[in-house]
Every structure is written in structure tokens, then in C-alpha cells.
Amino acid sequence: MILEISRQLRRLTEFAGKVAASESGVRLEDTDRQDEIGVLTRNLNEMAENVDVNLESRKQEAERQRQQKETLEQEIVQLIDDLQGAVDGDLTVRASLSSLEMSTVADLFNAVIDSLKDIAVQVKESSTQVSFALGENEESIQLLAQQALQEAEETHKTLGSVQQMSLSIEEVATNANQAATLADDAYQETQEGSSAMDATVNSILNVRTTVGETAKKMKRLGESSQKISQVVSLIEEIALKTNLLAINASVEASRAGEQGQGFTVVAEQVGALAEQSAAATKEIAKIVAAIQSETQEVTQAMELGTSQVVDTTRLVESTKQRLGQVLERSRSINELMKLISQSTVSQADTSRTVTNLIQQIAKQSEARLNSSQQIAQSMQATAQVAQQLESAVEQFKVAE
């Protein structure tokens, strides 16, 4: 029993190996058995039949694919031929492929060729227009470049002049500041001079007052000297009369003899006293005369001094007025110099601003010059490219 089962299993295994090796038409017998071997035999026969069916289908499919491959290869060769014509510049080629798979490719190829043809036509027209436009604008571009170069040179010259002017204005501003400082110092000194002049005027006025008072006192002293002279004259007259009386008394005493001797001594003493009084009176008269003379001289000198003080006062007053005018003008000059200093500082700031603007303009001019040169170079390169492109487009065939 076991041997039989083993034999049947070997037989089934061999059959399965043939089926696995794609051997067609093989079948197992003993399909009527009702045991497990029979069930397995029937299942294996069914599997072998399915394998045969699949093998046949695969053979048919392989044949169909082979035929499609041959057709596809032929159409690809045809498409390559058409593509080679397009590569050679013939844009009039058309692909006509019959297979469904390649018809889409043919339509796409034809659309691409049409697009290339349109592009070639447009490129040719555009390159022609570009070449024509460049030819017309070449002179204008060169003129623009020359103008930009001239503008840059003139801007640099202007910048040099403006910088020189800026330096001059800076120097003027410095000098103006120094002048303003000097004017302010002069104004301060003028104010101090005016104050000193006021003090001088007050001092001269005080001297004038003092001289006037002294002149009055000297005048009163002269008047007193006159009175003293009058008194001295009176005393001199009295001394003279006293001397005469003494002489008369001496004469009378001499006549009286011894009785008049005592009176004679008195008369002599009175005479001596009268002589002394006369001598003293003469001395006083000399002194009074000297005092009167000196007083007169001093009075005349005081009057002259008063006149000179008056003249000096007038001169000082005039000088004070002129100094006041000088002070006012100095104040005006000081304010004017301050305004000039402020203006020169403002001008210096403006000059620096103008210099910066000119520098910016110079940079812009250089940038425009560089741009013009680059544009000219670009236009020349574009013209060369347009010519090359036009030459390249000429190689394409776009019409029958």
C-alpha cells in the first residue's frame, strides 16, 4: 500500500515537473479514482490544461508584439528620416505614421516642425528688423556716447572749479570769522574808549568848573588887593602927615628951648615911627603891587585857561560825538561782519552741498558714459548676433 502511494506520488511529481517545464499536451490517467490520489490527479490535469491555454495565449501575444515591434521599428526609421531632414534644415517635412502608437508622436512631430517653422520665420523677420534698426540707431548711439563723454569731461571741469570755489569760500569764511572777531574786539575797545571819553569830558567839565571858581576867587583877591592898596595909600598919607607933624613938633620944641626937649624926643620918635610906617607902607605897597600884578597875570592865565578849557571842552564834546558816530558805525560794522560771517558760513555750507551734488552728477555722468559704452558694445554684439542668427535661419527651408 505504501509502495503504491509512493509510486503514484513519484508519477505525480514527474508530471508536475513537465508542466513546470511548459511541456504541453501531457495528461494524467486514473482520473476516476475517488481517493486523494484521484483528486490530486484531476487537479493536476486541470492545471496542465490551464497552463496549455496560457502558453498558447502567450505565444499569440508574443507574435502580435513581434509584429507591432517590426511595424514600430519601421515607423521609427521613417520618423528618424523625417527628423534628419528637419535637422538638415528642411522644415517642410511631414510625418505620416499609420500605427496608433506612433500617430500621436507623428502629430507631435508635425506640431513641433510647424512651431519651428513659425519660429524660424519670425526669427528671420525679427533679425532683419533688428539689423535694420541697429543700422539706423548706430549713429545715434555713437553720438549719445560722445555726448555722454563730453558731459562727463565738462562735469569734471565744473567739479574742479566748484571745488576751487569751495576752497576760496572756506578761506573767505575763515577770514570773515577773523574779521568779525576783530570787528567785535574793535567795537568793545570803542565802547571802552567812549566810556573813557565820557570820563574825560566829566573831568574837563570839573576842571572848567574849578578854573571858573578859581578865576572868581582870583578876581576877588584882586579886588581885595585894590582895597589894600587904598588902605596902604591912606596909611602912607597918614604917615606923611604924621612925619610933617613930627617935623613941625620938633621945630616948635626947638623954639621952646629946654622946656620942649621932652616933646622933641617924642616928636623924634613919632617921626621915626612915621618914617618906619612910610617905609612899611612902601614895602606893603610893593607887595600889594606884586600881588596885584601876579593876580592880574594869574587872572589872565585863568581866563586864558578857562578859554582853553572851553575850547577843549568843545573839542572833546565834538570828539565825543564823533566817537559816538564811530561807535555806532563800529556797532553797524560789527553786526554787518557777523551777518557776513554767517552768510559766508552759509555759502560754505551751500558750496559743500553744491560740490556734493556736482560729485553725484559726475558719478551719474560717468555711469551714463559707462552705460552708453556698454549699450554701444551690446548693440554691436546684438548686431553680430542678429547677423549670425539671420545667417543661421537662412539655412532653414520653410517653403516648398
XYZ file of C-alpha atoms in Angstrom:
400
model
C 0.000 0.000 0.000
C 2.750 2.378 0.959
C 4.757 1.411 -2.080
C 1.772 2.117 -4.306
C 1.291 5.513 -2.786
C 4.962 6.288 -3.219
C 4.816 5.191 -6.840
C 1.772 7.368 -7.518
C 3.423 10.344 -5.818
C 6.535 9.943 -7.948
C 4.340 9.830 -11.033
C 2.539 12.972 -9.989
C 5.836 14.703 -9.212
C 7.203 13.877 -12.645
C 4.013 15.242 -14.224
C 4.273 18.447 -12.242
C 7.858 18.809 -13.429
C 6.784 18.509 -17.068
C 4.037 21.064 -16.586
C 6.517 23.355 -14.894
C 8.829 22.896 -17.883
C 5.979 24.209 -20.126
C 5.550 20.834 -21.836
C 2.157 20.971 -23.485
C -0.353 18.153 -24.170
C 0.621 15.957 -21.232
C -2.200 14.495 -19.116
C -2.522 12.007 -16.201
C -4.618 8.867 -16.299
C -6.572 7.284 -13.463
C -8.768 10.293 -13.061
C -11.662 8.115 -11.890
C -10.133 7.241 -8.561
C -12.033 8.580 -5.586
C -9.171 8.786 -3.169
C -6.786 11.638 -2.561
C -4.574 10.480 -5.416
C -7.527 10.807 -7.794
C -8.377 14.291 -6.542
C -4.750 15.346 -6.920
C -4.604 13.773 -10.407
C -7.659 15.690 -11.584
C -6.356 18.955 -10.140
C -3.013 18.471 -11.849
C -4.722 17.737 -15.191
C -6.807 20.909 -14.797
C -3.667 22.866 -14.004
C -1.896 21.397 -17.053
C -4.831 22.386 -19.240
C -4.750 25.957 -17.878
C -1.016 26.068 -18.483
C -1.533 24.935 -22.076
C -4.143 27.639 -22.575
C -1.845 30.271 -21.062
C 1.073 29.117 -23.174
C -0.974 29.433 -26.330
C -2.169 32.889 -25.339
C 1.382 33.922 -24.609
C 2.567 32.639 -27.965
C -0.150 34.592 -29.754
C 0.614 37.721 -27.726
C 4.326 37.336 -28.443
C 3.619 37.075 -32.160
C 1.377 40.127 -32.039
C 4.002 42.100 -30.141
C 6.671 40.990 -32.600
C 4.596 42.267 -35.489
C 3.898 45.539 -33.651
C 7.607 45.874 -32.917
C 8.501 45.414 -36.553
C 5.891 47.981 -37.585
C 7.076 50.358 -34.855
C 10.680 49.930 -35.911
C 9.784 50.707 -39.498
C 7.839 53.816 -38.488
C 10.667 54.904 -36.173
C 13.098 54.564 -39.061
C 10.730 56.683 -41.156
C 10.425 59.225 -38.329
C 14.209 59.339 -37.998
C 14.481 60.012 -41.716
C 11.959 62.845 -41.399
C 13.746 64.140 -38.305
C 17.066 64.078 -40.132
C 15.509 66.233 -42.838
C 14.413 68.708 -40.167
C 17.882 68.583 -38.634
C 19.316 69.380 -42.048
C 17.086 72.472 -42.152
C 14.110 71.171 -44.107
C 11.092 72.317 -42.116
C 8.654 71.236 -44.850
C 8.855 67.550 -43.885
C 5.743 65.800 -42.533
C 5.470 62.551 -40.616
C 2.627 60.221 -41.680
C 2.611 57.144 -39.394
C -0.264 54.683 -39.522
C 0.060 52.941 -36.181
C -1.977 54.195 -33.276
C 1.030 54.344 -31.008
C 3.100 56.444 -33.418
C 0.306 58.637 -34.762
C 0.445 60.740 -31.605
C 4.217 61.031 -31.994
C 3.740 61.982 -35.657
C 1.216 64.656 -34.724
C 3.578 65.962 -32.040
C 6.489 65.892 -34.513
C 4.458 67.769 -37.113
C 3.369 70.329 -34.466
C 6.977 70.824 -33.385
C 8.090 71.233 -37.009
C 5.286 73.765 -37.596
C 6.309 75.648 -34.472
C 9.939 75.583 -35.558
C 8.945 76.843 -38.981
C 6.924 79.685 -37.456
C 9.796 80.480 -35.104
C 12.290 80.421 -37.961
C 10.123 82.790 -39.994
C 9.651 85.115 -37.006
C 13.343 84.971 -36.125
C 14.275 85.781 -39.691
C 11.892 88.725 -39.790
C 12.974 89.897 -36.314
C 16.676 89.580 -37.087
C 16.128 91.553 -40.272
C 14.255 94.256 -38.349
C 16.895 94.265 -35.598
C 19.689 94.605 -38.141
C 17.813 97.440 -39.860
C 17.049 99.180 -36.531
C 20.618 98.780 -35.338
C 21.894 100.197 -38.591
C 19.656 103.247 -38.190
C 20.433 103.740 -34.465
C 24.165 103.082 -34.625
C 24.952 106.712 -35.442
C 22.597 107.945 -32.699
C 24.175 105.592 -30.187
C 27.664 106.759 -31.097
C 26.511 110.384 -30.837
C 24.952 109.606 -27.436
C 28.217 108.058 -26.261
C 30.180 111.115 -27.470
C 27.741 113.444 -25.718
C 27.994 111.381 -22.529
C 31.806 111.552 -22.752
C 31.708 115.321 -23.320
C 29.226 115.736 -20.468
C 31.473 113.715 -18.151
C 34.520 115.836 -19.092
C 32.616 119.103 -18.609
C 31.212 117.830 -15.316
C 34.725 117.030 -14.100
C 35.893 120.512 -15.127
C 32.905 122.059 -13.350
C 33.625 119.915 -10.312
C 37.218 121.201 -10.257
C 36.013 124.803 -10.497
C 33.381 124.263 -7.808
C 35.935 122.624 -5.522
C 38.305 125.568 -6.061
C 35.435 127.965 -5.398
C 34.523 125.961 -2.294
C 38.099 126.272 -1.024
C 38.001 130.028 -1.717
C 34.680 130.353 0.095
C 36.070 128.355 3.011
C 39.039 130.744 3.127
C 36.705 133.747 2.887
C 34.577 132.267 5.678
C 37.679 131.866 7.844
C 38.791 135.437 7.079
C 35.247 136.688 7.679
C 35.184 134.966 11.055
C 38.527 136.537 11.921
C 37.291 139.924 10.676
C 34.101 139.515 12.712
C 36.220 138.754 15.780
C 38.418 141.793 15.105
C 35.325 143.951 14.498
C 33.828 142.747 17.766
C 37.101 143.493 19.571
C 37.212 146.925 17.935
C 33.608 147.535 18.979
C 34.445 146.570 22.556
C 37.516 148.823 22.507
C 35.436 151.641 21.008
C 32.900 151.206 23.802
C 35.722 151.360 26.324
C 37.095 154.450 24.534
C 33.648 156.027 24.655
C 33.460 155.353 28.378
C 36.951 156.808 28.821
C 35.930 159.833 26.731
C 32.859 160.326 28.929
C 35.123 160.247 31.965
C 37.496 162.712 30.251
C 34.609 165.051 29.434
C 33.417 164.900 33.023
C 36.955 165.563 34.258
C 37.361 168.508 31.861
C 33.983 169.861 32.937
C 35.096 169.557 36.551
C 38.365 171.337 35.670
C 36.341 174.014 33.886
C 34.215 174.467 36.961
C 37.300 174.543 39.207
C 39.060 177.025 36.934
C 35.970 179.205 36.888
C 35.741 179.182 40.672
C 39.474 179.870 40.926
C 39.135 182.774 38.468
C 36.343 184.215 40.577
C 38.466 183.882 43.708
C 41.442 185.466 41.948
C 39.194 188.315 40.844
C 38.019 188.812 44.414
C 41.664 188.633 45.511
C 42.477 191.416 43.005
C 39.614 193.468 44.343
C 40.885 192.890 47.889
C 44.371 193.919 46.741
C 42.887 197.146 45.399
C 41.306 197.792 48.776
C 44.599 197.017 50.469
C 46.285 199.476 48.101
C 43.749 202.077 49.062
C 44.360 201.429 52.776
C 48.117 201.484 52.205
C 47.765 204.817 50.386
C 45.747 206.112 53.294
C 48.337 204.858 55.783
C 51.108 206.339 53.645
C 49.279 209.643 53.602
C 48.793 209.449 57.360
C 52.479 208.601 57.852
C 53.418 211.527 55.654
C 51.212 213.855 57.655
C 52.490 212.344 60.882
C 56.048 212.890 59.712
C 55.204 216.521 58.870
C 53.604 216.905 62.275
C 56.694 215.402 63.880
C 58.912 217.831 61.961
C 56.686 220.745 62.984
C 56.700 219.492 66.561
C 60.492 219.277 66.524
C 60.689 222.835 65.211
C 58.317 224.079 67.885
C 60.186 222.120 70.550
C 63.453 223.706 69.416
C 61.866 227.092 69.808
C 60.674 226.217 73.284
C 64.178 225.538 74.469
C 64.766 223.344 77.400
C 61.073 223.103 78.096
C 60.422 221.486 74.765
C 63.253 218.941 74.900
C 60.953 216.130 76.146
C 58.498 216.930 73.441
C 61.379 216.894 70.962
C 62.243 213.342 71.903
C 58.625 212.353 71.440
C 58.495 214.181 68.161
C 61.637 212.435 67.009
C 60.196 209.080 67.984
C 56.947 209.914 66.231
C 58.954 210.979 63.189
C 60.974 207.784 63.284
C 57.738 205.833 63.648
C 56.256 207.790 60.769
C 59.306 207.025 58.675
C 59.051 203.368 59.612
C 55.349 203.439 58.788
C 56.145 205.090 55.487
C 58.844 202.527 54.782
C 56.491 199.687 55.785
C 53.747 201.236 53.744
C 56.041 201.409 50.747
C 57.020 197.773 51.318
C 53.360 196.818 51.658
C 52.609 198.815 48.532
C 55.326 196.925 46.699
C 53.956 193.624 47.971
C 50.391 194.624 47.110
C 51.552 195.801 43.697
C 53.327 192.483 43.179
C 50.217 190.646 44.375
C 48.056 192.727 42.055
C 50.449 192.141 39.176
C 50.643 188.414 39.843
C 46.902 188.296 40.476
C 46.316 190.035 37.182
C 48.670 187.633 35.457
C 47.019 184.651 37.165
C 43.620 186.079 36.290
C 44.653 186.496 32.688
C 46.141 182.984 32.749
C 42.962 181.654 34.359
C 40.864 183.450 31.754
C 43.117 182.010 29.057
C 42.922 178.597 30.754
C 39.166 178.952 31.010
C 39.018 179.810 27.321
C 41.275 176.857 26.551
C 39.164 174.617 28.799
C 36.067 175.832 26.954
C 37.742 175.136 23.623
C 38.986 171.786 24.904
C 35.505 171.004 26.203
C 34.012 171.850 22.828
C 36.720 169.775 21.117
C 36.143 166.888 23.499
C 32.382 167.185 23.033
C 32.902 167.144 19.266
C 35.321 164.252 19.647
C 32.787 162.501 21.852
C 30.101 162.987 19.206
C 32.437 161.693 16.515
C 33.444 158.828 18.775
C 29.753 158.133 19.259
C 29.368 158.072 15.491
C 32.420 155.813 15.276
C 30.902 153.620 17.983
C 27.611 153.457 16.074
C 29.421 152.686 12.823
C 31.589 150.167 14.661
C 28.430 148.564 16.003
C 26.962 148.525 12.477
C 30.222 147.115 11.098
C 30.236 144.521 13.873
C 26.671 143.461 13.049
C 27.473 143.560 9.330
C 30.590 141.414 9.856
C 28.521 138.964 11.887
C 25.993 138.814 9.051
C 28.834 138.441 6.534
C 30.364 135.695 8.675
C 27.010 133.934 8.900
C 26.494 134.406 5.163
C 29.945 133.069 4.337
C 29.324 130.085 6.612
C 26.003 129.550 4.835
C 27.756 129.989 1.480
C 30.401 127.481 2.568
C 27.654 125.013 3.513
C 25.901 125.696 0.209
C 29.203 125.310 -1.635
C 29.806 121.976 0.047
C 26.264 120.917 -0.868
C 26.820 122.049 -4.478
C 30.148 120.193 -4.523
C 28.425 117.041 -3.306
C 25.709 117.479 -5.946
C 28.319 118.031 -8.665
C 30.167 114.936 -7.458
C 26.916 112.973 -7.665
C 26.286 114.415 -11.135
C 29.849 113.475 -12.107
C 29.266 109.939 -10.884
C 25.966 109.842 -12.777
C 27.713 111.185 -15.890
C 30.375 108.510 -15.587
C 27.645 105.930 -15.053
C 25.792 107.228 -18.144
C 29.058 107.175 -20.081
C 29.720 103.602 -18.998
C 26.100 102.702 -19.766
C 26.349 104.339 -23.196
C 29.563 102.486 -23.920
C 28.042 99.251 -22.672
C 24.920 99.918 -24.754
C 27.065 100.587 -27.804
C 29.030 97.403 -27.176
C 25.810 95.496 -26.515
C 24.261 96.894 -29.694
C 27.319 95.876 -31.672
C 27.214 92.419 -30.111
C 23.468 92.274 -30.779
C 24.058 93.253 -34.389
C 26.627 90.486 -34.730
C 24.264 88.004 -33.079
C 21.423 89.181 -35.330
C 23.609 88.700 -38.397
C 24.694 85.288 -37.186
C 21.091 84.414 -36.386
C 19.925 85.623 -39.774
C 22.640 83.553 -41.442
C 21.628 80.540 -39.373
C 17.927 80.995 -40.168
C 18.738 81.223 -43.876
C 19.750 77.562 -43.689
C 16.188 76.507 -42.847
C 13.761 75.595 -45.612
C 10.312 76.886 -44.695
C 8.512 76.694 -48.066
C 8.112 74.112 -50.824
